[in-house]
């Protein structure tokens, strides 16, 4: 993997309206394992195939949406350097001590970017109690439940001034941009950004209101598992948004739906192998619908209009 | 077995009506089933705010929480609801609560 200091998005904290009902979805439909509960009632979860302590934290609140996303970087030295460079970029940095509010996590830095989203960075996190095997390992230890998602993969964020957010990700986080979508005047409508060989670790769409999340993406094994996810959406009376279909952008095979608190989830498989030396792919905004929904060949209005 | 109790939901602007059961999934689900009204999609989870409307008359039961980003306490006392979170307990009349486009909804 072409890893360049920022390893991956490793933690996301989401607000939910109904903790019990939504937690049941994350555990039994998406297939995450509950790892810990905090003293203030938040619930920490991870996939069966992740090594780190947890990757998803749910917090009961009176509106759903995103509290923050956190990226794992490759060393404490990188974390220090990025803290300095983030301040120099113009975003004030707050330091959160180890084990303060996310069990198992080392110190984190926190700041807000141009789009109104709170980002965090960390380098150190405990190995999960239940992690994939290390010595002559089987493919799993306990059979994956439900959709059996493999990892927290990426998220799509909506907010203003994504051009600056993209520049922050490349200049400070040392990520790169495999794919973009531009308006006729040349300005960014959307951008797909990664720090490794995945086609995206995160994406942005330009949007007037700050701090919104379109979806959280989890990885599935293959197209058959996208079909199984569709079955589980139907069986569990969840509201499907789009798919199963294919993205031309990222090439992922995908389905979108809403969890019980109204946060949109994507589960997807495939996608191309990105590399920082490949040329950037560019979409004109009037082709974005086909780029996103390749089989439908046109934009699906809910994609641009519904966020939490 | 008792027959399900249905109520008539009226959209004040268009005059359209559709039935919704007391045990139905939600007023929004009934509206979609009838292909009535202006709302074509939504999260159905009380989160996105796209199905925000005002109940002009009638009574209802809120069976799940609505995002405060879209229904403030003041909104609530003025009959503003998210249709995906309510079931009718009488006939209802609904009116627009403001802009339906989520891009323009104030939070």
Tab-separated table of C-alpha atoms in Angstrom:
chain	number	residue	atom	x	y	z
A	1	UNK	CA	0.000	0.000	0.000
A	2	UNK	CA	1.245	3.435	-0.838
A	3	UNK	CA	0.847	4.839	2.626
A	4	UNK	CA	1.890	8.377	3.193
A	5	UNK	CA	1.687	9.342	6.887
A	6	UNK	CA	-2.100	9.448	7.179
A	7	UNK	CA	-3.017	5.773	7.316
A	8	UNK	CA	-6.809	5.793	7.208
A	9	UNK	CA	-9.978	7.081	8.816
A	10	UNK	CA	-9.982	5.059	12.018
A	11	UNK	CA	-12.773	6.443	14.166
A	12	UNK	CA	-16.089	8.176	13.664
A	13	UNK	CA	-18.495	9.423	16.337
A	14	UNK	CA	-22.109	9.610	15.235
A	15	UNK	CA	-25.154	11.039	16.991
A	16	UNK	CA	-28.245	8.854	17.144
A	17	UNK	CA	-31.843	9.576	18.171
A	18	UNK	CA	-32.699	6.175	19.629
A	19	UNK	CA	-29.688	4.420	21.099
A	20	UNK	CA	-31.168	0.961	21.715
A	21	UNK	CA	-32.839	0.625	18.335
A	22	UNK	CA	-29.908	2.095	16.427
A	23	UNK	CA	-27.346	0.067	18.358
A	24	UNK	CA	-29.274	-3.087	17.503
A	25	UNK	CA	-28.909	-2.133	13.839
A	26	UNK	CA	-25.149	-1.521	14.095
A	27	UNK	CA	-24.589	-4.810	15.931
A	28	UNK	CA	-26.996	-7.233	14.341
A	29	UNK	CA	-27.605	-5.865	10.841
A	30	UNK	CA	-24.327	-4.121	9.978
A	31	UNK	CA	-22.485	-6.709	12.083
A	32	UNK	CA	-20.272	-4.627	14.389
A	33	UNK	CA	-19.177	-5.874	17.813
A	34	UNK	CA	-19.786	-3.781	20.925
A	35	UNK	CA	-16.429	-3.131	22.576
A	36	UNK	CA	-17.047	-0.697	25.414
A	37	UNK	CA	-19.412	1.830	26.968
A	38	UNK	CA	-18.239	5.170	28.301
A	39	UNK	CA	-19.326	6.638	31.643
A	40	UNK	CA	-21.520	9.121	29.742
A	41	UNK	CA	-23.360	6.339	27.931
A	42	UNK	CA	-21.696	6.323	24.526
A	43	UNK	CA	-21.178	2.949	22.876
A	44	UNK	CA	-17.940	1.919	21.141
A	45	UNK	CA	-17.992	-0.643	18.314
A	46	UNK	CA	-15.715	-2.243	15.723
A	47	UNK	CA	-15.930	-4.651	12.814
A	48	UNK	CA	-14.830	-8.262	13.210
A	49	UNK	CA	-11.795	-7.648	10.997
A	50	UNK	CA	-10.379	-4.458	12.527
A	51	UNK	CA	-7.366	-4.580	14.835
A	52	UNK	CA	-7.762	-1.251	16.614
A	53	UNK	CA	-9.771	-0.824	19.817
A	54	UNK	CA	-12.870	0.590	18.156
A	55	UNK	CA	-13.841	2.472	15.007
A	56	UNK	CA	-17.399	3.692	15.624
A	57	UNK	CA	-18.783	5.526	18.657
A	58	UNK	CA	-22.512	6.206	18.974
A	59	UNK	CA	-23.790	9.066	21.129
A	60	UNK	CA	-27.439	9.601	22.055
A	61	UNK	CA	-28.486	13.134	21.049
A	62	UNK	CA	-31.573	15.064	19.997
A	63	UNK	CA	-30.360	15.338	16.399
A	64	UNK	CA	-28.496	12.723	14.368
A	65	UNK	CA	-25.336	13.405	12.379
A	66	UNK	CA	-21.599	13.620	12.777
A	67	UNK	CA	-19.653	14.641	15.895
A	68	UNK	CA	-16.213	14.091	14.375
A	69	UNK	CA	-14.034	11.883	12.211
A	70	UNK	CA	-10.541	10.821	13.268
A	71	UNK	CA	-7.620	9.717	11.111
A	72	UNK	CA	-4.836	7.434	12.271
A	73	UNK	CA	-1.350	8.650	11.364
A	74	UNK	CA	1.818	6.599	11.240
A	75	UNK	CA	3.709	7.886	14.293
A	76	UNK	CA	3.673	10.260	17.256
A	77	UNK	CA	6.281	12.325	15.381
A	78	UNK	CA	3.916	12.703	12.432
A	79	UNK	CA	1.156	13.686	14.869
A	80	UNK	CA	3.359	16.437	16.333
A	81	UNK	CA	4.346	17.682	12.901
A	82	UNK	CA	0.735	17.704	11.696
A	83	UNK	CA	-0.370	19.585	14.845
A	84	UNK	CA	2.171	22.321	14.054
A	85	UNK	CA	1.266	22.410	10.368
A	86	UNK	CA	-2.472	22.441	11.087
A	87	UNK	CA	-2.001	25.526	13.291
A	88	UNK	CA	0.128	27.104	10.556
A	89	UNK	CA	-2.598	26.302	8.013
A	90	UNK	CA	-4.957	28.369	10.153
A	91	UNK	CA	-6.948	25.845	12.155
A	92	UNK	CA	-6.529	26.154	15.961
A	93	UNK	CA	-5.618	22.768	17.471
A	94	UNK	CA	-6.898	21.334	20.729
A	95	UNK	CA	-5.099	18.397	22.323
A	96	UNK	CA	-7.100	15.593	23.927
A	97	UNK	CA	-5.177	13.441	26.403
A	98	UNK	CA	-4.984	9.662	26.089
A	99	UNK	CA	-7.992	7.679	27.296
A	100	UNK	CA	-9.921	10.881	28.002
A	101	UNK	CA	-13.176	10.135	26.253
A	102	UNK	CA	-12.385	7.347	23.772
A	103	UNK	CA	-11.261	4.227	25.641
A	104	UNK	CA	-8.151	2.625	24.175
A	105	UNK	CA	-7.063	5.718	22.259
A	106	UNK	CA	-3.823	7.609	22.805
A	107	UNK	CA	-3.632	11.388	22.670
A	108	UNK	CA	-5.530	13.030	19.843
A	109	UNK	CA	-5.522	16.470	18.299
A	110	UNK	CA	-8.777	18.102	17.301
A	111	UNK	CA	-9.563	21.012	14.973
A	112	UNK	CA	-12.316	22.293	12.709
A	113	UNK	CA	-11.791	22.587	8.945
A	114	UNK	CA	-13.306	24.970	6.392
A	115	UNK	CA	-16.352	22.797	5.757
A	116	UNK	CA	-17.359	22.990	9.433
A	117	UNK	CA	-16.413	19.396	10.225
A	118	UNK	CA	-14.398	18.469	13.296
A	119	UNK	CA	-11.359	16.383	12.399
A	120	UNK	CA	-9.099	14.519	14.790
A	121	UNK	CA	-5.721	12.848	14.350
A	122	UNK	CA	-4.083	10.196	16.503
A	123	UNK	CA	-1.168	7.802	16.198
A	124	UNK	CA	-1.636	5.380	19.065
A	125	UNK	CA	-4.540	3.079	19.843
A	126	UNK	CA	-4.772	-0.185	21.774
A	127	UNK	CA	-5.087	-3.518	20.013
A	128	UNK	CA	-8.667	-4.712	20.312
A	129	UNK	CA	-9.407	-7.572	22.670
A	130	UNK	CA	-11.143	-9.443	19.838
A	131	UNK	CA	-8.920	-8.910	16.816
A	132	UNK	CA	-8.144	-10.964	13.710
A	133	UNK	CA	-5.796	-13.897	14.273
A	134	UNK	CA	-2.051	-13.338	14.018
A	135	UNK	CA	-0.521	-16.835	14.158
A	136	UNK	CA	-1.595	-19.226	11.396
A	137	UNK	CA	-4.847	-17.279	11.435
A	138	UNK	CA	-8.256	-18.406	10.301
A	139	UNK	CA	-10.247	-15.954	8.193
A	140	UNK	CA	-12.388	-15.135	11.218
A	141	UNK	CA	-12.792	-16.280	14.809
A	142	UNK	CA	-16.539	-15.791	15.160
A	143	UNK	CA	-18.803	-15.947	12.115
A	144	UNK	CA	-19.537	-12.381	10.921
A	145	UNK	CA	-23.126	-11.282	11.651
A	146	UNK	CA	-25.587	-9.614	9.315
A	147	UNK	CA	-23.922	-7.719	6.487
A	148	UNK	CA	-20.566	-8.687	7.964
A	149	UNK	CA	-18.834	-5.408	7.134
A	150	UNK	CA	-15.042	-5.678	7.020
A	151	UNK	CA	-13.946	-2.187	7.975
A	152	UNK	CA	-14.939	1.418	8.458
A	153	UNK	CA	-13.921	2.573	4.997
A	154	UNK	CA	-14.726	6.203	4.184
A	155	UNK	CA	-17.261	8.993	4.565
A	156	UNK	CA	-18.761	11.705	2.380
A	157	UNK	CA	-19.003	15.126	3.984
A	158	UNK	CA	-21.068	18.122	2.787
A	159	UNK	CA	-20.070	21.683	3.609
A	160	UNK	CA	-18.751	24.994	2.281
A	161	UNK	CA	-15.311	25.637	0.777
A	162	UNK	CA	-14.287	22.087	-0.071
A	163	UNK	CA	-11.408	23.465	-2.151
A	164	UNK	CA	-9.709	24.567	1.077
A	165	UNK	CA	-10.540	21.257	2.775
A	166	UNK	CA	-8.963	19.391	-0.141
A	167	UNK	CA	-5.854	21.577	0.070
A	168	UNK	CA	-5.613	20.866	3.828
A	169	UNK	CA	-5.821	17.110	3.207
A	170	UNK	CA	-3.050	17.202	0.599
A	171	UNK	CA	-0.738	19.795	2.169
A	172	UNK	CA	-0.954	18.810	5.842
A	173	UNK	CA	-2.308	15.249	5.917
A	174	UNK	CA	-0.205	14.311	2.843
A	175	UNK	CA	-3.164	12.643	1.156
A	176	UNK	CA	-3.830	12.751	-2.607
A	177	UNK	CA	-6.868	13.212	-4.836
A	178	UNK	CA	-7.569	10.397	-7.326
A	179	UNK	CA	-10.818	11.888	-8.643
A	180	UNK	CA	-12.620	15.247	-8.768
A	181	UNK	CA	-15.807	16.817	-10.148
A	182	UNK	CA	-15.757	20.435	-11.346
A	183	UNK	CA	-18.443	22.998	-12.141
A	184	UNK	CA	-18.337	24.737	-15.542
A	185	UNK	CA	-16.417	27.660	-13.990
A	186	UNK	CA	-13.698	25.209	-12.931
A	187	UNK	CA	-14.521	25.273	-9.219
A	188	UNK	CA	-14.832	22.042	-7.236
A	189	UNK	CA	-18.244	20.474	-6.799
A	190	UNK	CA	-16.860	17.251	-5.323
A	191	UNK	CA	-13.525	15.661	-4.461
A	192	UNK	CA	-12.384	12.145	-3.543
A	193	UNK	CA	-9.320	12.023	-1.278
A	194	UNK	CA	-7.155	9.173	0.013
A	195	UNK	CA	-4.002	8.524	2.004
A	196	UNK	CA	-3.454	4.972	0.723
A	197	UNK	CA	-4.495	2.726	-2.195
A	198	UNK	CA	-8.225	2.930	-1.537
A	199	UNK	CA	-9.997	5.147	-4.080
A	200	UNK	CA	-11.153	7.338	-1.193
A	201	UNK	CA	-10.750	7.691	2.553
A	202	UNK	CA	-13.102	10.639	2.459
A	203	UNK	CA	-14.966	12.757	-0.055
A	204	UNK	CA	-16.504	16.219	0.001
A	205	UNK	CA	-19.419	17.790	-1.858
A	206	UNK	CA	-19.754	21.579	-1.880
A	207	UNK	CA	-22.827	22.551	0.158
A	208	UNK	CA	-23.914	25.816	1.761
A	209	UNK	CA	-24.505	24.460	5.282
A	210	UNK	CA	-21.469	23.437	7.355
A	211	UNK	CA	-20.706	20.177	9.119
A	212	UNK	CA	-23.129	17.854	7.331
A	213	UNK	CA	-22.578	14.180	6.632
A	214	UNK	CA	-23.960	12.385	3.608
A	215	UNK	CA	-22.905	8.855	4.518
A	216	UNK	CA	-20.500	6.570	6.303
A	217	UNK	CA	-19.117	3.784	4.123
A	218	UNK	CA	-18.246	0.270	5.255
A	219	UNK	CA	-16.453	-2.333	3.147
A	220	UNK	CA	-18.025	-5.608	2.034
A	221	UNK	CA	-16.239	-8.578	0.524
A	222	UNK	CA	-17.823	-8.691	-2.921
A	223	UNK	CA	-20.898	-8.099	-5.084
A	224	UNK	CA	-22.677	-11.109	-3.543
A	225	UNK	CA	-22.431	-9.420	-0.171
A	226	UNK	CA	-23.973	-6.258	-1.662
A	227	UNK	CA	-26.928	-8.469	-2.590
A	228	UNK	CA	-27.023	-9.960	0.886
A	229	UNK	CA	-26.989	-6.429	2.315
A	230	UNK	CA	-29.993	-5.584	0.114
A	231	UNK	CA	-31.788	-8.655	1.476
A	232	UNK	CA	-31.082	-7.560	5.048
A	233	UNK	CA	-32.297	-4.018	4.326
A	234	UNK	CA	-35.596	-5.484	3.093
A	235	UNK	CA	-35.937	-8.066	5.874
A	236	UNK	CA	-35.270	-5.458	8.568
A	237	UNK	CA	-37.630	-2.874	6.989
A	238	UNK	CA	-34.827	-0.350	6.642
A	239	UNK	CA	-35.264	2.463	4.132
A	240	UNK	CA	-33.137	1.890	1.049
A	241	UNK	CA	-31.886	4.970	-0.767
A	242	UNK	CA	-29.973	3.856	-3.891
A	243	UNK	CA	-28.747	0.608	-5.421
A	244	UNK	CA	-27.524	-2.037	-5.653
A	245	UNK	CA	-25.568	-0.262	-8.360
A	246	UNK	CA	-22.084	0.663	-9.496
A	247	UNK	CA	-20.156	3.885	-9.092
A	248	UNK	CA	-18.062	4.847	-12.108
A	249	UNK	CA	-16.313	7.190	-9.665
A	250	UNK	CA	-14.204	4.861	-7.415
A	251	UNK	CA	-15.743	1.865	-9.346
A	252	UNK	CA	-17.357	0.624	-6.116
A	253	UNK	CA	-20.347	-1.755	-6.203
A	254	UNK	CA	-22.729	-0.341	-3.711
A	255	UNK	CA	-26.002	0.134	-1.876
A	256	UNK	CA	-27.121	3.145	0.205
A	257	UNK	CA	-29.708	3.100	2.973
A	258	UNK	CA	-30.613	4.817	6.237
A	259	UNK	CA	-30.076	3.410	9.713
A	260	UNK	CA	-32.902	3.865	12.248
A	261	UNK	CA	-31.726	7.343	13.369
A	262	UNK	CA	-31.581	8.696	9.821
A	263	UNK	CA	-27.823	8.574	9.251
A	264	UNK	CA	-27.118	7.293	5.738
A	265	UNK	CA	-24.926	4.200	5.426
A	266	UNK	CA	-23.154	2.867	2.359
A	267	UNK	CA	-21.928	-0.706	2.178
A	268	UNK	CA	-19.801	-1.397	-0.838
A	269	UNK	CA	-17.299	-3.735	-2.454
A	270	UNK	CA	-14.563	-3.396	-5.024
A	271	UNK	CA	-13.269	-0.095	-6.247
A	272	UNK	CA	-10.046	0.502	-8.105
A	273	UNK	CA	-6.582	0.490	-6.605
A	274	UNK	CA	-5.476	4.096	-6.364
A	275	UNK	CA	-1.874	5.178	-6.572
A	276	UNK	CA	-0.458	8.651	-5.980
A	277	UNK	CA	1.480	8.576	-9.272
A	278	UNK	CA	-1.638	7.918	-11.399
A	279	UNK	CA	-3.161	10.885	-13.251
A	280	UNK	CA	-6.247	12.441	-11.662
A	281	UNK	CA	-9.651	11.553	-13.129
A	282	UNK	CA	-11.971	14.540	-13.627
A	283	UNK	CA	-15.754	14.690	-14.073
A	284	UNK	CA	-17.751	17.577	-15.444
A	285	UNK	CA	-20.647	18.410	-13.141
A	286	UNK	CA	-23.202	17.613	-15.855
A	287	UNK	CA	-21.821	14.048	-15.943
A	288	UNK	CA	-21.783	13.589	-12.165
A	289	UNK	CA	-25.040	11.596	-12.112
A	290	UNK	CA	-23.606	8.963	-14.429
A	291	UNK	CA	-20.325	9.025	-12.519
A	292	UNK	CA	-22.081	8.262	-9.264
A	293	UNK	CA	-24.854	5.970	-10.495
A	294	UNK	CA	-23.414	4.209	-13.503
A	295	UNK	CA	-26.252	1.752	-14.121
A	296	UNK	CA	-28.985	4.381	-13.730
A	297	UNK	CA	-27.024	6.816	-15.893
A	298	UNK	CA	-28.394	9.901	-14.171
A	299	UNK	CA	-28.386	11.790	-10.897
A	300	UNK	CA	-30.711	10.548	-8.164
A	301	UNK	CA	-32.083	13.663	-6.422
A	302	UNK	CA	-31.846	12.295	-2.869
A	303	UNK	CA	-28.074	12.130	-3.263
A	304	UNK	CA	-27.707	15.902	-3.412
A	305	UNK	CA	-30.594	16.846	-1.149
A	306	UNK	CA	-30.595	14.606	1.927
A	307	UNK	CA	-27.906	14.943	4.574
A	308	UNK	CA	-27.826	14.811	8.350
B	1	UNK	CA	-59.450	-10.102	14.759
B	2	UNK	CA	-60.335	-6.430	14.927
B	3	UNK	CA	-60.274	-4.553	11.641
B	4	UNK	CA	-57.487	-1.973	11.430
B	5	UNK	CA	-58.575	1.625	12.081
B	6	UNK	CA	-57.882	3.937	9.151
B	7	UNK	CA	-57.954	7.727	9.141
B	8	UNK	CA	-58.074	10.122	6.212
B	9	UNK	CA	-55.102	12.392	5.712
B	10	UNK	CA	-55.808	15.554	3.717
B	11	UNK	CA	-53.177	17.744	2.113
B	12	UNK	CA	-54.479	21.284	2.540
B	13	UNK	CA	-52.689	22.742	-0.470
B	14	UNK	CA	-53.685	20.213	-3.142
B	15	UNK	CA	-56.792	18.748	-1.567
B	16	UNK	CA	-55.379	15.241	-2.075
B	17	UNK	CA	-56.398	12.609	0.461
B	18	UNK	CA	-55.003	9.227	1.392
B	19	UNK	CA	-55.706	6.631	4.072
B	20	UNK	CA	-53.352	5.923	6.956
B	21	UNK	CA	-53.886	3.254	9.593
B	22	UNK	CA	-53.384	3.761	13.346
B	23	UNK	CA	-51.007	0.794	13.182
B	24	UNK	CA	-49.459	1.946	9.916
B	25	UNK	CA	-45.734	2.339	9.481
B	26	UNK	CA	-46.015	6.153	9.449
B	27	UNK	CA	-47.961	8.947	7.763
B	28	UNK	CA	-45.003	9.314	5.384
B	29	UNK	CA	-45.127	5.638	4.438
B	30	UNK	CA	-48.877	5.917	3.765
B	31	UNK	CA	-48.305	9.053	1.682
B	32	UNK	CA	-45.679	7.290	-0.395
B	33	UNK	CA	-47.906	4.239	-0.841
B	34	UNK	CA	-50.658	6.517	-2.173
B	35	UNK	CA	-48.160	8.403	-4.342
B	36	UNK	CA	-49.603	11.588	-2.872
B	37	UNK	CA	-48.025	14.800	-1.731
B	38	UNK	CA	-44.786	16.584	-2.466
B	39	UNK	CA	-42.372	14.316	-0.613
B	40	UNK	CA	-40.682	11.739	-2.807
B	41	UNK	CA	-37.989	10.369	-0.519
B	42	UNK	CA	-36.395	10.734	2.885
B	43	UNK	CA	-34.438	8.912	5.550
B	44	UNK	CA	-37.596	7.626	7.291
B	45	UNK	CA	-35.606	7.892	10.517
B	46	UNK	CA	-36.485	11.349	11.842
B	47	UNK	CA	-33.116	12.686	10.797
B	48	UNK	CA	-33.062	14.410	7.416
B	49	UNK	CA	-36.057	16.728	7.793
B	50	UNK	CA	-37.332	16.345	4.236
B	51	UNK	CA	-40.804	15.209	5.425
B	52	UNK	CA	-41.284	18.242	7.669
B	53	UNK	CA	-44.934	19.424	7.567
B	54	UNK	CA	-47.467	21.136	9.820
B	55	UNK	CA	-50.497	19.382	11.253
B	56	UNK	CA	-53.321	21.887	10.858
B	57	UNK	CA	-55.997	19.744	12.469
B	58	UNK	CA	-56.362	16.313	14.011
B	59	UNK	CA	-54.439	14.277	16.544
B	60	UNK	CA	-51.458	12.013	16.167
B	61	UNK	CA	-48.996	9.881	18.057
B	62	UNK	CA	-45.238	10.500	17.736
B	63	UNK	CA	-43.783	7.008	17.843
B	64	UNK	CA	-40.129	7.936	17.440
B	65	UNK	CA	-37.914	10.961	18.108
B	66	UNK	CA	-37.541	13.729	15.511
B	67	UNK	CA	-34.267	15.582	15.002
B	68	UNK	CA	-34.236	18.895	16.910
B	69	UNK	CA	-32.314	20.269	13.930
B	70	UNK	CA	-35.610	20.197	12.054
B	71	UNK	CA	-38.337	20.338	14.730
B	72	UNK	CA	-37.567	22.744	17.575
B	73	UNK	CA	-39.653	22.800	20.743
B	74	UNK	CA	-41.401	25.887	19.393
B	75	UNK	CA	-42.049	24.123	16.067
B	76	UNK	CA	-43.448	21.187	17.998
B	77	UNK	CA	-45.946	23.372	19.855
B	78	UNK	CA	-46.992	24.800	16.475
B	79	UNK	CA	-47.821	21.358	15.079
B	80	UNK	CA	-44.660	20.975	13.017
B	81	UNK	CA	-43.760	17.291	12.597
B	82	UNK	CA	-41.679	14.920	10.552
B	83	UNK	CA	-44.242	12.671	8.859
B	84	UNK	CA	-41.968	9.619	9.157
B	85	UNK	CA	-42.278	9.802	12.960
B	86	UNK	CA	-46.060	10.050	13.430
B	87	UNK	CA	-49.168	7.904	13.150
B	88	UNK	CA	-52.686	9.377	13.102
B	89	UNK	CA	-55.172	8.930	15.957
B	90	UNK	CA	-57.852	10.886	14.023
B	91	UNK	CA	-58.242	12.334	10.539
B	92	UNK	CA	-55.425	14.810	9.856
B	93	UNK	CA	-55.000	17.872	7.680
B	94	UNK	CA	-51.436	18.722	6.690
B	95	UNK	CA	-49.948	21.930	5.331
B	96	UNK	CA	-46.439	22.858	4.224
B	97	UNK	CA	-44.205	23.770	7.158
B	98	UNK	CA	-41.893	25.875	5.078
B	99	UNK	CA	-39.392	24.943	2.441
B	100	UNK	CA	-39.301	21.223	1.688
B	101	UNK	CA	-35.885	21.358	0.057
B	102	UNK	CA	-33.399	20.083	2.618
B	103	UNK	CA	-30.784	22.426	1.166
B	104	UNK	CA	-32.847	25.361	2.336
B	105	UNK	CA	-34.055	24.029	5.704
B	106	UNK	CA	-32.817	26.202	8.549
B	107	UNK	CA	-31.186	24.474	11.508
